[in-house]
PDB file of C-alpha atoms in Angstrom:
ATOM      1  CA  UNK A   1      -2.478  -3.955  20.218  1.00 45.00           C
ATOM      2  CA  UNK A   2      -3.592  -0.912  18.560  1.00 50.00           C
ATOM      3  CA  UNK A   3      -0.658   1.281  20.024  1.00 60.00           C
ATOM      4  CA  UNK A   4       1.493  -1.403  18.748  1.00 89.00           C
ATOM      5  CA  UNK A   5       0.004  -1.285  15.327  1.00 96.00           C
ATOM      6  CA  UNK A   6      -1.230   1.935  14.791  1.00 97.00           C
ATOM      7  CA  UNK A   7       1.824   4.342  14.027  1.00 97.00           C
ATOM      8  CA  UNK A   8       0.337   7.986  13.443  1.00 97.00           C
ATOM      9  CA  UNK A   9       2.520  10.141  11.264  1.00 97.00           C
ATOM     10  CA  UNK A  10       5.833  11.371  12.462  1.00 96.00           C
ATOM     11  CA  UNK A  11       6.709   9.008  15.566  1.00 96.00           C
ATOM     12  CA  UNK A  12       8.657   6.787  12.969  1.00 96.00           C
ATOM     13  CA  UNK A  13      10.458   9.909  11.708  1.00 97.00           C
ATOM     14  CA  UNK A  14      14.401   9.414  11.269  1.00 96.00           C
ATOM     15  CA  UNK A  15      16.543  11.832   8.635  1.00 95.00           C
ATOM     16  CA  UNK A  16      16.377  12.026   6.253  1.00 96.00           C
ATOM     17  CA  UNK A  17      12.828  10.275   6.198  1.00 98.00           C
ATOM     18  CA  UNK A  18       9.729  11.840   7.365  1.00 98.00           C
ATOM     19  CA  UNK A  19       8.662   8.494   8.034  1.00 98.00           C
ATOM     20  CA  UNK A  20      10.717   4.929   8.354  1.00 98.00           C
ATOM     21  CA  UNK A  21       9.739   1.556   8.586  1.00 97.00           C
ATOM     22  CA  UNK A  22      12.133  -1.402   7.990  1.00 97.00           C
ATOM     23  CA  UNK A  23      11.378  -5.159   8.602  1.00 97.00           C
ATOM     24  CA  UNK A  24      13.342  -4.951  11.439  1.00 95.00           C
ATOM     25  CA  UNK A  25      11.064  -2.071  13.483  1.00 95.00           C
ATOM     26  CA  UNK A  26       8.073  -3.578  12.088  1.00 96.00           C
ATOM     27  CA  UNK A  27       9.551  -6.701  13.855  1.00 95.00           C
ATOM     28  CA  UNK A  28       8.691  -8.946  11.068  1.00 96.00           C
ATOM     29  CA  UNK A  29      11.073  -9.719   7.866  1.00 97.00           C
ATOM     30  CA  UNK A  30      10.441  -8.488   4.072  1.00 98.00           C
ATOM     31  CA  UNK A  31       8.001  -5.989   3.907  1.00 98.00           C
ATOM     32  CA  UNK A  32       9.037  -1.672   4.824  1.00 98.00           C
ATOM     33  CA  UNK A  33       7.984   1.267   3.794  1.00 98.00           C
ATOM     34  CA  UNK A  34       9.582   5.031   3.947  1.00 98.00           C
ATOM     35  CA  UNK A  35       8.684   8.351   2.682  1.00 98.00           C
ATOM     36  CA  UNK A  36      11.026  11.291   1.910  1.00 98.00           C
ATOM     37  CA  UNK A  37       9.727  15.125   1.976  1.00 98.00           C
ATOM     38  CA  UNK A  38      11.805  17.138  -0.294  1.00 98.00           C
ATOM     39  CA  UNK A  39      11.781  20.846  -0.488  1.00 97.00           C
ATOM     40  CA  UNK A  40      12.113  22.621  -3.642  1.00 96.00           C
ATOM     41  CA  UNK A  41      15.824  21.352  -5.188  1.00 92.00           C
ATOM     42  CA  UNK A  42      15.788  19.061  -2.375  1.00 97.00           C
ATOM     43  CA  UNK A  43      18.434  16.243  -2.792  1.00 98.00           C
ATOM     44  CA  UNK A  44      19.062  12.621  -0.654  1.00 98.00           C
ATOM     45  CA  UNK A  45      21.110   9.932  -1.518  1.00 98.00           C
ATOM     46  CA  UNK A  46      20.599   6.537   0.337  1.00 98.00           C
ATOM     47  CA  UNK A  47      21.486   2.752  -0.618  1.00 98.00           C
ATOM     48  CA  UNK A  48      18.787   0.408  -0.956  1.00 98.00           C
ATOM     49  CA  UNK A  49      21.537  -2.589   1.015  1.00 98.00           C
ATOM     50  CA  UNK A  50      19.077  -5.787   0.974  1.00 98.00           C
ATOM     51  CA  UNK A  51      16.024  -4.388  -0.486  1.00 98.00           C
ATOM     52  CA  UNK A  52      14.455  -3.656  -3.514  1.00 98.00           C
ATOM     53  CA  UNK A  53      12.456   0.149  -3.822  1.00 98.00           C
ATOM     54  CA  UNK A  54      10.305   1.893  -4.889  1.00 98.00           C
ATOM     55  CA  UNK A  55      10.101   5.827  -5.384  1.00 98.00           C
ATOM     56  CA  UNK A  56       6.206   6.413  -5.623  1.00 98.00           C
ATOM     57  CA  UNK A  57       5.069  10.311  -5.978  1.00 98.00           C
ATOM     58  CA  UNK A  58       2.710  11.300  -3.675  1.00 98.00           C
ATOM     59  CA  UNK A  59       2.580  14.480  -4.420  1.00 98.00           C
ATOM     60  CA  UNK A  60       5.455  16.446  -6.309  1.00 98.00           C
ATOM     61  CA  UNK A  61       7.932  15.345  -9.143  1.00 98.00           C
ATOM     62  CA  UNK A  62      11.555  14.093  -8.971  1.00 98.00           C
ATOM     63  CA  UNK A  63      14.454  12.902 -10.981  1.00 98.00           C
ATOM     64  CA  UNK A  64      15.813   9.789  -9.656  1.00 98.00           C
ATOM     65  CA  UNK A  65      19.649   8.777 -10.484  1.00 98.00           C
ATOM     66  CA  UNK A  66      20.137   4.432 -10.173  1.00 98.00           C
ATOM     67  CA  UNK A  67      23.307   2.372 -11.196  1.00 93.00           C
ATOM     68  CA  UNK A  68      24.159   5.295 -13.832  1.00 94.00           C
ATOM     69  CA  UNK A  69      20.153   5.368 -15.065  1.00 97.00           C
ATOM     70  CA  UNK A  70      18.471   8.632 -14.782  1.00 98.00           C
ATOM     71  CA  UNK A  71      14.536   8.062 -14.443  1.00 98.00           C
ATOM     72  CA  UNK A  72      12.136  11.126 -14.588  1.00 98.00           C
ATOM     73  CA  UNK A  73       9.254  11.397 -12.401  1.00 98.00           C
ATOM     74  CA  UNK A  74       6.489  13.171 -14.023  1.00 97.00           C
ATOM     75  CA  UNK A  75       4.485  12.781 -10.492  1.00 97.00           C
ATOM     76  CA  UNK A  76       0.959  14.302  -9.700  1.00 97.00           C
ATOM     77  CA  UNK A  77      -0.300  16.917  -7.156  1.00 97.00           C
ATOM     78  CA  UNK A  78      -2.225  14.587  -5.035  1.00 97.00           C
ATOM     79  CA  UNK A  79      -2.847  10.885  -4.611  1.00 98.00           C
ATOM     80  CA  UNK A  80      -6.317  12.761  -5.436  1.00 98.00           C
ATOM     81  CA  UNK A  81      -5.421  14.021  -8.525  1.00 97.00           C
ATOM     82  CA  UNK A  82      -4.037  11.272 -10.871  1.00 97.00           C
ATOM     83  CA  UNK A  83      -2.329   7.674 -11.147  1.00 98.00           C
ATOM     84  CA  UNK A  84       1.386   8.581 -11.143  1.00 98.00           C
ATOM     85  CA  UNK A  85       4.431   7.020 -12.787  1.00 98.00           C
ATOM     86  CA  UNK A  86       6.820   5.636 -10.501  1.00 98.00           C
ATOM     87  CA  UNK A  87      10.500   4.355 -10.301  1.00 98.00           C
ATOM     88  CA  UNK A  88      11.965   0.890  -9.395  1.00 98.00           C
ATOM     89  CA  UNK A  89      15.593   0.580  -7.420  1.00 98.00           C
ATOM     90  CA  UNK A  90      17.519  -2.928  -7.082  1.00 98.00           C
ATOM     91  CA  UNK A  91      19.337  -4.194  -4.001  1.00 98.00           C
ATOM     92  CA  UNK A  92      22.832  -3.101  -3.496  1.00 98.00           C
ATOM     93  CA  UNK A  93      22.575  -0.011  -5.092  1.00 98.00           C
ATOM     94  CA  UNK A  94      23.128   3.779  -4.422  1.00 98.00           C
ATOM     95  CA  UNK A  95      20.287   6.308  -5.221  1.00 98.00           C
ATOM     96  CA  UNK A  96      19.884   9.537  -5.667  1.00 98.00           C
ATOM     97  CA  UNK A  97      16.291  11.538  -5.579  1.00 98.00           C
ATOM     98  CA  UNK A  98      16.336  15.163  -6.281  1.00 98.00           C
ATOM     99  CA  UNK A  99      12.859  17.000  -6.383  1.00 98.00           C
ATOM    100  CA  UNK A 100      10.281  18.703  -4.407  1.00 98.00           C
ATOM    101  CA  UNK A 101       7.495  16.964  -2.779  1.00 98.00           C
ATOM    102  CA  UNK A 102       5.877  14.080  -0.786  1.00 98.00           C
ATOM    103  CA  UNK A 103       7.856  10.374  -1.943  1.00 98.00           C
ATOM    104  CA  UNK A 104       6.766   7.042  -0.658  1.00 98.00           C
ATOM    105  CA  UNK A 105       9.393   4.352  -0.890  1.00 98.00           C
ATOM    106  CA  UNK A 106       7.630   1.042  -0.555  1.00 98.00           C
ATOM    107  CA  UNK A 107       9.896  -2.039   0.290  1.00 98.00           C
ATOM    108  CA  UNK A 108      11.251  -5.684   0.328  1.00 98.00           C
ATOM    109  CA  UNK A 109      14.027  -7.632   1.379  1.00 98.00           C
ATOM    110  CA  UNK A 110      14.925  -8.974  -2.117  1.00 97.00           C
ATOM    111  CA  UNK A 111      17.604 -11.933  -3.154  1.00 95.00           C
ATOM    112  CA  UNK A 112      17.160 -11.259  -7.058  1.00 95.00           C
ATOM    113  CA  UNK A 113      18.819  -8.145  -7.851  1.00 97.00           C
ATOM    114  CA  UNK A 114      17.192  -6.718 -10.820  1.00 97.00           C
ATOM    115  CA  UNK A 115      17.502  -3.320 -13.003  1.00 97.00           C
ATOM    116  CA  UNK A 116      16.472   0.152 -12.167  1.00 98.00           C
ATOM    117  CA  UNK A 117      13.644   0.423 -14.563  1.00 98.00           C
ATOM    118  CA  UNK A 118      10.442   2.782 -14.823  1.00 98.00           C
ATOM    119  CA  UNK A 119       7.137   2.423 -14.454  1.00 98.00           C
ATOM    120  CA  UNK A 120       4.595   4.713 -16.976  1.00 97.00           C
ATOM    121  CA  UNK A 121       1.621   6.148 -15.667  1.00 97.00           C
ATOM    122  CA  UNK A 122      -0.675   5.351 -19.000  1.00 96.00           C
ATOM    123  CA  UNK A 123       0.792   1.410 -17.907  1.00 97.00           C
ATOM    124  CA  UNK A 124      -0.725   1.118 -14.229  1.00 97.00           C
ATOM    125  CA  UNK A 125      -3.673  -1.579 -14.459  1.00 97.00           C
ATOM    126  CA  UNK A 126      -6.695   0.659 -12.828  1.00 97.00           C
ATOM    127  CA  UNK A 127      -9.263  -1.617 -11.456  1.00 97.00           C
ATOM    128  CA  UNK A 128     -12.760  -0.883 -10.227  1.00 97.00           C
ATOM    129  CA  UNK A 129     -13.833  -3.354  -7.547  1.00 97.00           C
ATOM    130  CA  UNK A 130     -16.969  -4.066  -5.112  1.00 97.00           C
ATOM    131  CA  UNK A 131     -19.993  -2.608  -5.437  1.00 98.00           C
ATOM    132  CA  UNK A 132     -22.464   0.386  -4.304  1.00 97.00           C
ATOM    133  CA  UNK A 133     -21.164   1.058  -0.807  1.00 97.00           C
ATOM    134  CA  UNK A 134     -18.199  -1.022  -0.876  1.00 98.00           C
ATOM    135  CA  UNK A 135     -17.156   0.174  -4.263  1.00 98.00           C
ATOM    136  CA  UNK A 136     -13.465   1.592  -4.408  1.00 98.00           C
ATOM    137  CA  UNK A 137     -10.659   1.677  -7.055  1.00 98.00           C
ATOM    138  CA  UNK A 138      -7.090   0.013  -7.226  1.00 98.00           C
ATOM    139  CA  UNK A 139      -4.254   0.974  -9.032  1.00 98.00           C
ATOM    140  CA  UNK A 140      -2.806  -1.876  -9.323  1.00 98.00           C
ATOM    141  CA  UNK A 141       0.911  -0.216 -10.714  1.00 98.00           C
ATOM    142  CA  UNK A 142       3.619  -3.085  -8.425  1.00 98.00           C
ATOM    143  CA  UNK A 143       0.688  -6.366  -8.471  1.00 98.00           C
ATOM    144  CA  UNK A 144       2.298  -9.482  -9.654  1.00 96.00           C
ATOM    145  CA  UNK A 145       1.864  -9.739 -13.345  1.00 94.00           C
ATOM    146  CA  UNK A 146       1.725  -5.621 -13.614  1.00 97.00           C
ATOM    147  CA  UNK A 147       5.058  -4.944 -13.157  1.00 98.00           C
ATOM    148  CA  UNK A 148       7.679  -7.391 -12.382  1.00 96.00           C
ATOM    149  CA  UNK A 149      10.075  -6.951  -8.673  1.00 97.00           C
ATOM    150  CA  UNK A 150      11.806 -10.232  -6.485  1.00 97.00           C
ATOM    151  CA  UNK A 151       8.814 -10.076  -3.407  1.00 97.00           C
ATOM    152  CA  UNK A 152       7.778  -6.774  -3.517  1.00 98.00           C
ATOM    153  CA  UNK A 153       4.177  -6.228  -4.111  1.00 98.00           C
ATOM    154  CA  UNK A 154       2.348  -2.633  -4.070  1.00 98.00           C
ATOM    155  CA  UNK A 155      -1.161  -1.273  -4.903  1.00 98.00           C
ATOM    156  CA  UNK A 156      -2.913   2.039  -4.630  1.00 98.00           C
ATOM    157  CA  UNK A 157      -6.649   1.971  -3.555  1.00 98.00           C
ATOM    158  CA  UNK A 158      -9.002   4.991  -3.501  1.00 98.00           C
ATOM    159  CA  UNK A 159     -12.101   5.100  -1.712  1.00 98.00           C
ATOM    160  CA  UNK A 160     -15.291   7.280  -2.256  1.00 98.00           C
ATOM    161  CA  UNK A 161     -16.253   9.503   0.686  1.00 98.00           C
ATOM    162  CA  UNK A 162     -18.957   7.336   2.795  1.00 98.00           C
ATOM    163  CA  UNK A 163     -17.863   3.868   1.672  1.00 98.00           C
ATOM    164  CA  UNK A 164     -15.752   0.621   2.372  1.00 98.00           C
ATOM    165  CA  UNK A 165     -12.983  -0.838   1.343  1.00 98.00           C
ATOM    166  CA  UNK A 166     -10.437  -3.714   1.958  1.00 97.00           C
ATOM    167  CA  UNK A 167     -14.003  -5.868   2.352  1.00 97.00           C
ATOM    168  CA  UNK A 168     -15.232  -7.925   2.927  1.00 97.00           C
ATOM    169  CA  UNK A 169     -12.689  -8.786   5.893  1.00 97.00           C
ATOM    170  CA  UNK A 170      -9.963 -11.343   4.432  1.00 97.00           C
ATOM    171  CA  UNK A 171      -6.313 -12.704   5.778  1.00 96.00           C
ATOM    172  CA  UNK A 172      -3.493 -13.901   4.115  1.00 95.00           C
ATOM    173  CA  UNK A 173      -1.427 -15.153   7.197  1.00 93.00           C
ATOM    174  CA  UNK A 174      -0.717 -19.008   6.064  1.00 89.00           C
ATOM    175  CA  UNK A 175       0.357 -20.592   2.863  1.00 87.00           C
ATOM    176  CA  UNK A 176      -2.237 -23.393   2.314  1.00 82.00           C
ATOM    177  CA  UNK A 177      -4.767 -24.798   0.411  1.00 82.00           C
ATOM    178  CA  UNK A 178      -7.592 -24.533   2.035  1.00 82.00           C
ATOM    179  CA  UNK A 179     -10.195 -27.634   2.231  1.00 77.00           C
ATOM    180  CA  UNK A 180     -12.881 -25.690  -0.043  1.00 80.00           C
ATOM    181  CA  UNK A 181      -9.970 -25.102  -2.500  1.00 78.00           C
ATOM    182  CA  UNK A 182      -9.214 -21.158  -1.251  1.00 77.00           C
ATOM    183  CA  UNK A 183      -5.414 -20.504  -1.783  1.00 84.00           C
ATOM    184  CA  UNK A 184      -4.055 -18.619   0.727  1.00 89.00           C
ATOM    185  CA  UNK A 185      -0.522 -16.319   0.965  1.00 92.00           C
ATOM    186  CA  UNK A 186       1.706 -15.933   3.787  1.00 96.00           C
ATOM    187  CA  UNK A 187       2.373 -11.624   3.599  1.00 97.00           C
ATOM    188  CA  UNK A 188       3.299  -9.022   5.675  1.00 98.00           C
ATOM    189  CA  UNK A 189       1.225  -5.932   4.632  1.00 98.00           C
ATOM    190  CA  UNK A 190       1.530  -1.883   5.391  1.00 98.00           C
ATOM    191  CA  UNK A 191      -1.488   0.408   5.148  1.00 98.00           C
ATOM    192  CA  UNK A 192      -0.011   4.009   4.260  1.00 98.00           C
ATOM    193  CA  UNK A 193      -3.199   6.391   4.504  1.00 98.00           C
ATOM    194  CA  UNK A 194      -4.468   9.873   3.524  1.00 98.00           C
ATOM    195  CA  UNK A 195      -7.317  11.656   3.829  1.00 98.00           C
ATOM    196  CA  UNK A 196      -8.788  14.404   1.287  1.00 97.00           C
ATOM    197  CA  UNK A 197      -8.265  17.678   2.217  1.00 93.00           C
ATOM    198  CA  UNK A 198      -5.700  16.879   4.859  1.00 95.00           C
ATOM    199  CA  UNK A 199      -1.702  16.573   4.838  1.00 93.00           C
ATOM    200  CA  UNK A 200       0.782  14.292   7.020  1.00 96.00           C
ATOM    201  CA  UNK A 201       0.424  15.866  10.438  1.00 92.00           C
ATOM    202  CA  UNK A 202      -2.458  17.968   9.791  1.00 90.00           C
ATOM    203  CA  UNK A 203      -4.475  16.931  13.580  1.00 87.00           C
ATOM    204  CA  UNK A 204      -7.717  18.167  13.090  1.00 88.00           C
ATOM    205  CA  UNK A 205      -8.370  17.266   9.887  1.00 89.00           C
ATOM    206  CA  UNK A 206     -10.759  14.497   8.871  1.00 95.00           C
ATOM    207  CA  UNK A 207     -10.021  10.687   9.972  1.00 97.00           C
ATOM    208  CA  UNK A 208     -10.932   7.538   8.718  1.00 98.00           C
ATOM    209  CA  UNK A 209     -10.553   4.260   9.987  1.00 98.00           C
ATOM    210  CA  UNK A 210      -9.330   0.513   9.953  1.00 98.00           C
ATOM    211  CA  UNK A 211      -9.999  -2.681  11.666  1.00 98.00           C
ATOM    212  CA  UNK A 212      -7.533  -5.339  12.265  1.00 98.00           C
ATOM    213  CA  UNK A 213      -8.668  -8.544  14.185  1.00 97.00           C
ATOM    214  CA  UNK A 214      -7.319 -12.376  14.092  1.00 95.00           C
ATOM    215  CA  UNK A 215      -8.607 -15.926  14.753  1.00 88.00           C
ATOM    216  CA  UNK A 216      -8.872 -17.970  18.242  1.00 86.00           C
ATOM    217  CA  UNK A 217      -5.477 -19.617  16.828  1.00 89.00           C
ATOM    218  CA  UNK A 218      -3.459 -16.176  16.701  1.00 92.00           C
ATOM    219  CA  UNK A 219      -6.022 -13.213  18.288  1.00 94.00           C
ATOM    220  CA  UNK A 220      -5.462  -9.372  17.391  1.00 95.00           C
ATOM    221  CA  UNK A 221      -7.481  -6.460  17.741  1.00 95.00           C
ATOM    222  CA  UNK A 222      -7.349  -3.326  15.833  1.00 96.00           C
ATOM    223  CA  UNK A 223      -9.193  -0.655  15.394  1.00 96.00           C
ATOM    224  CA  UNK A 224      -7.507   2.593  14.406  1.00 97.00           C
ATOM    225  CA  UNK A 225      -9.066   6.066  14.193  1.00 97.00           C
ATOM    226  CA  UNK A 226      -6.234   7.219  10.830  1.00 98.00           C
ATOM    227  CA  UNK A 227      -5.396  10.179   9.509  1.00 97.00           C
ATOM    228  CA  UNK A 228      -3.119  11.609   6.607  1.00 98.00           C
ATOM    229  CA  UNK A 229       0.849   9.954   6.819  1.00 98.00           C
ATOM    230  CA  UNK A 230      -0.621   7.167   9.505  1.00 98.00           C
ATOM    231  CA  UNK A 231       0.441   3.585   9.144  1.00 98.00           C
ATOM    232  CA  UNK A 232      -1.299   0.531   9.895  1.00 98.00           C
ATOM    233  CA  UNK A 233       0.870  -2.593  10.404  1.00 98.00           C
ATOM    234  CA  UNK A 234      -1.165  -6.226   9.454  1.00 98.00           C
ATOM    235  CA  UNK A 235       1.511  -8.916  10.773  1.00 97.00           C
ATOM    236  CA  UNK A 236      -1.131 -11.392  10.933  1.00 96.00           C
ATOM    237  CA  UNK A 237      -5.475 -11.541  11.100  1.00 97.00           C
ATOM    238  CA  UNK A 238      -8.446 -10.476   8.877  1.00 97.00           C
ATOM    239  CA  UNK A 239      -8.157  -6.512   7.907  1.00 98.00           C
ATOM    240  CA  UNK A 240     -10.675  -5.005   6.626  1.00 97.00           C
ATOM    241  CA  UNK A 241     -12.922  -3.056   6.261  1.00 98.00           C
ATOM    242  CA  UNK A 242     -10.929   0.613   5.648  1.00 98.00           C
ATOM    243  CA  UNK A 243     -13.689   3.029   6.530  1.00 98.00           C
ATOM    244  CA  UNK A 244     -13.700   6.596   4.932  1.00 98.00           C
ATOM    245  CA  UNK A 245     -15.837   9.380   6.488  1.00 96.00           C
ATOM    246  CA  UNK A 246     -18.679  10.876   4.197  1.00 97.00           C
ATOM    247  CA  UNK A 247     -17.203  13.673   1.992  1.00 97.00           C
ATOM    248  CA  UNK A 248     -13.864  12.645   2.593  1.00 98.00           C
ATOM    249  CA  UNK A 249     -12.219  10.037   0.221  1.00 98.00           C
ATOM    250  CA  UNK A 250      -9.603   7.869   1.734  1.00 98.00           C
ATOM    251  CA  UNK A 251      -6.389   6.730   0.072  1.00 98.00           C
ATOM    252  CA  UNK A 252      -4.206   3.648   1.523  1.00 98.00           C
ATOM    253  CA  UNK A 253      -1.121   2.804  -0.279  1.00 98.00           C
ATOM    254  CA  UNK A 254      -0.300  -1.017   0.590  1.00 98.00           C
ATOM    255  CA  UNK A 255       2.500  -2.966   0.386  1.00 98.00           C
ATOM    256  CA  UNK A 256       2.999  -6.744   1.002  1.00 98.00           C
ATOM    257  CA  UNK A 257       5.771  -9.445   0.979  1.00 98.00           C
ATOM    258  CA  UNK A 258       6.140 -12.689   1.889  1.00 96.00           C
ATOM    259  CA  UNK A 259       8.564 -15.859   1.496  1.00 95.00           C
ATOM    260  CA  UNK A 260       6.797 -17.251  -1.206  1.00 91.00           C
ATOM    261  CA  UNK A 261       8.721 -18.273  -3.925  1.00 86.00           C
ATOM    262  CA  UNK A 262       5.987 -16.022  -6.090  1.00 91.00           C
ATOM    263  CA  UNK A 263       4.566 -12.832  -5.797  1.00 95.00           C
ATOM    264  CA  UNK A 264       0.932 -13.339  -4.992  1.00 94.00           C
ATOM    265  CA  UNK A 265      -1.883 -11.394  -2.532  1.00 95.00           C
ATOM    266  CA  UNK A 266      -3.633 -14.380  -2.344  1.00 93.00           C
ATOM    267  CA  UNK A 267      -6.267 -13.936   0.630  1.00 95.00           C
ATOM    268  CA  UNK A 268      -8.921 -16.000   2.141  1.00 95.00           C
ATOM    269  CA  UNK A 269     -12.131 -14.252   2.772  1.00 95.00           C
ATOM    270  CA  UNK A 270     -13.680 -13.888   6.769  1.00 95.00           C
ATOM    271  CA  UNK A 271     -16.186 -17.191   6.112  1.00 94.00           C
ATOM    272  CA  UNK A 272     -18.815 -15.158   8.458  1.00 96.00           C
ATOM    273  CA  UNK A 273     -18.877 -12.320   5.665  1.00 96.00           C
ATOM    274  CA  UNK A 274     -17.620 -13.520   2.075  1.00 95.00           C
ATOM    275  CA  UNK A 275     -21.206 -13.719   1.014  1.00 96.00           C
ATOM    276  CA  UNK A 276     -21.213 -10.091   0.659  1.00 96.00           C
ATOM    277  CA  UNK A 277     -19.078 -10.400  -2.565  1.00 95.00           C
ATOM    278  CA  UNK A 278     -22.469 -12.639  -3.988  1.00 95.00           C
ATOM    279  CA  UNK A 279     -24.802  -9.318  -3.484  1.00 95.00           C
ATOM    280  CA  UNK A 280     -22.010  -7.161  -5.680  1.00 96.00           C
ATOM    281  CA  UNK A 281     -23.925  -8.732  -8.637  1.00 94.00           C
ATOM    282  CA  UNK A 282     -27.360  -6.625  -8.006  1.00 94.00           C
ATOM    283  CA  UNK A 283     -25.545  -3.329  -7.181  1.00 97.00           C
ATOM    284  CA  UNK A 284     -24.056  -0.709  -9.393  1.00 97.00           C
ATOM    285  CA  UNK A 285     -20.417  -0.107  -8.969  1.00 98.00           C
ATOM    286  CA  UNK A 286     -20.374   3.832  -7.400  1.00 98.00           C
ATOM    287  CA  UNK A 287     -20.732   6.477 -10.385  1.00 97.00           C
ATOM    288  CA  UNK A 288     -18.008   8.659  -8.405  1.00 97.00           C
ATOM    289  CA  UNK A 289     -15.599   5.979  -9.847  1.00 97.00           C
ATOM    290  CA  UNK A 290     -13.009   6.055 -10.954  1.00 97.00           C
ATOM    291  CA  UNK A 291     -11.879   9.017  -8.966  1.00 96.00           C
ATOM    292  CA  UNK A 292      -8.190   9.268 -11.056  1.00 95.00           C
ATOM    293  CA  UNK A 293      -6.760   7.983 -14.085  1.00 89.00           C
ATOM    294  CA  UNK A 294      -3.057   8.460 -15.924  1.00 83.00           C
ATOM    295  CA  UNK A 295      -2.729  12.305 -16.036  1.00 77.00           C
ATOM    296  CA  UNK A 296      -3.689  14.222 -19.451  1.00 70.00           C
ATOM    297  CA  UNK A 297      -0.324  14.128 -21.824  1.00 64.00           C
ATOM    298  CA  UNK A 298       1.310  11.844 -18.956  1.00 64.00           C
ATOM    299  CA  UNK A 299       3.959   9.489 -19.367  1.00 77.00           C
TER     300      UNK A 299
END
């Protein structure tokens, strides 16, 4: 399944994105993701139709034009570099983006339709989570109760050259109670990746990698070798962990919706492995943390 799965950058490339995934080629229902490459004074206009958006910097700066509401993008020069500001778009609306750079659009079918509104850099929630070798940091700027969206659900994590992250293992594939009392979410998620010191399409620059794989009920089996602009589609199944190769740190942008009537990323840990969050408590979270914050003077 990894062919099926694993979707390196440019095969999903359609103009005017560099890279395109709706519900509908992901073959499931809420959750998409695109990202738009602008040259210097570059300039696209797109409707949202039945989803809500994002415009997420990656690297660059843009003014973004929404129902008559201009929003400026301060942006940073690398999802290395800083925690960026970021734009919201409603369903049923037309959109204009005019900037240079790298853009990801994150997605969700939405029935609410809501304002365009803008997201502050100095307001993303940055989180530092795990411990020693699974130690990594999330930007938590679209979590439910950080900034508010219909289904849409979208968090940054960065991780330290050498160590893991999305661990230990967990699923959120069912909406239950479990018997223990574990509450569990029904989502779609999308891993986005980079790699330090590589760009979208850059082949021999350094990899990381991501494992996928389900239960005897619904089987899966993942394991992709990523690189910068790479997606990773979880439909279903524990993910985790997100491996990054020593002296490279590895970015994942992930985005997750569901038909809950609330936004949640409630997850069930792998039962085989969630003691490993007990042993956090004797460890020192990584000194190389937090490897970005708001940007000096940013919005």
């Amino acid at each position: 399944m990894t062919g099926e799965l694993h979707l390196p950058w440019g095969t999903t490339a359609r103009l005017p994105w560099a890279l395109e995934l709706t519900p509908g080629q992901a073959g499931w229902t809420y959750a998409g993701l695109r990202v738009l490459v602008l040259p210097a004074g570059g300039v696209v206009t797109f409707a949202t139709g039945d989803e809500e958006m994002l415009v997420l910097p990656l690297a660059g700066a843009a003014t973004v034009r929404c129902d008559g509401v201009r929003l400026e993008l301060t942006g940073r020069a690398s999802v290395f570099a800083a925690v960026t500001d970021f734009a919201y778009l409603p369903r049923d609306a037309t959109v204009t983006v005019q900037g240079e750079g790298r853009f990801a659009l994150p997605s969700a079918r939405a029935t609410r339709r809501l304002s365009p509104s803008y997201g502050a850099a100095r307001d993303v929630p940055v989180e530092l989570r795990g411990a020693g070798p699974a130690s990594r940091q999330v930007n938590n700027f679209c979590a439910p109760g950080a900034f508010d969206c219909d289904r849409l659900v979208a968090v940054e994590v960065l991780t330290p050259g050498g160590n893991w992250s999305s661990y230990p293992p967990h699923k959120h594939e069912d909406d239950r109670v479990h018997d223990d009392g574990r509450v569990e979410a029904a989502l779609e998620e999308i891993y986005y990746f980079e790699v330090s010191g590589a760009a979208p399409g850059d082949g021999g620059g350094p990899v990381g990698y991501q494992r996928v794989y389900g239960t005897d009920r619904r089987p899966i089996d993942v394991l992709a070798e990523v690189r910068s602009g790479d997606l990773v589609l979880v439909p279903y199944g524990y993910h985790g962990p997100s491996m990054a190769p020593p002296g490279y740190p590895l970015y994942y942008l992930n985005v997750l919706a569901g038909p809950g009537a609330d936004r949640t990323m409630a997850c069930v840990d792998d039962p085989r492995h969630g003691w490993i969050r007990g042993s956090w408590t004797d460890q020192e979270v990584d000194p190389r943390l937090p490897l970005t914050g708001p940007p000096a003077g940013g919005r």
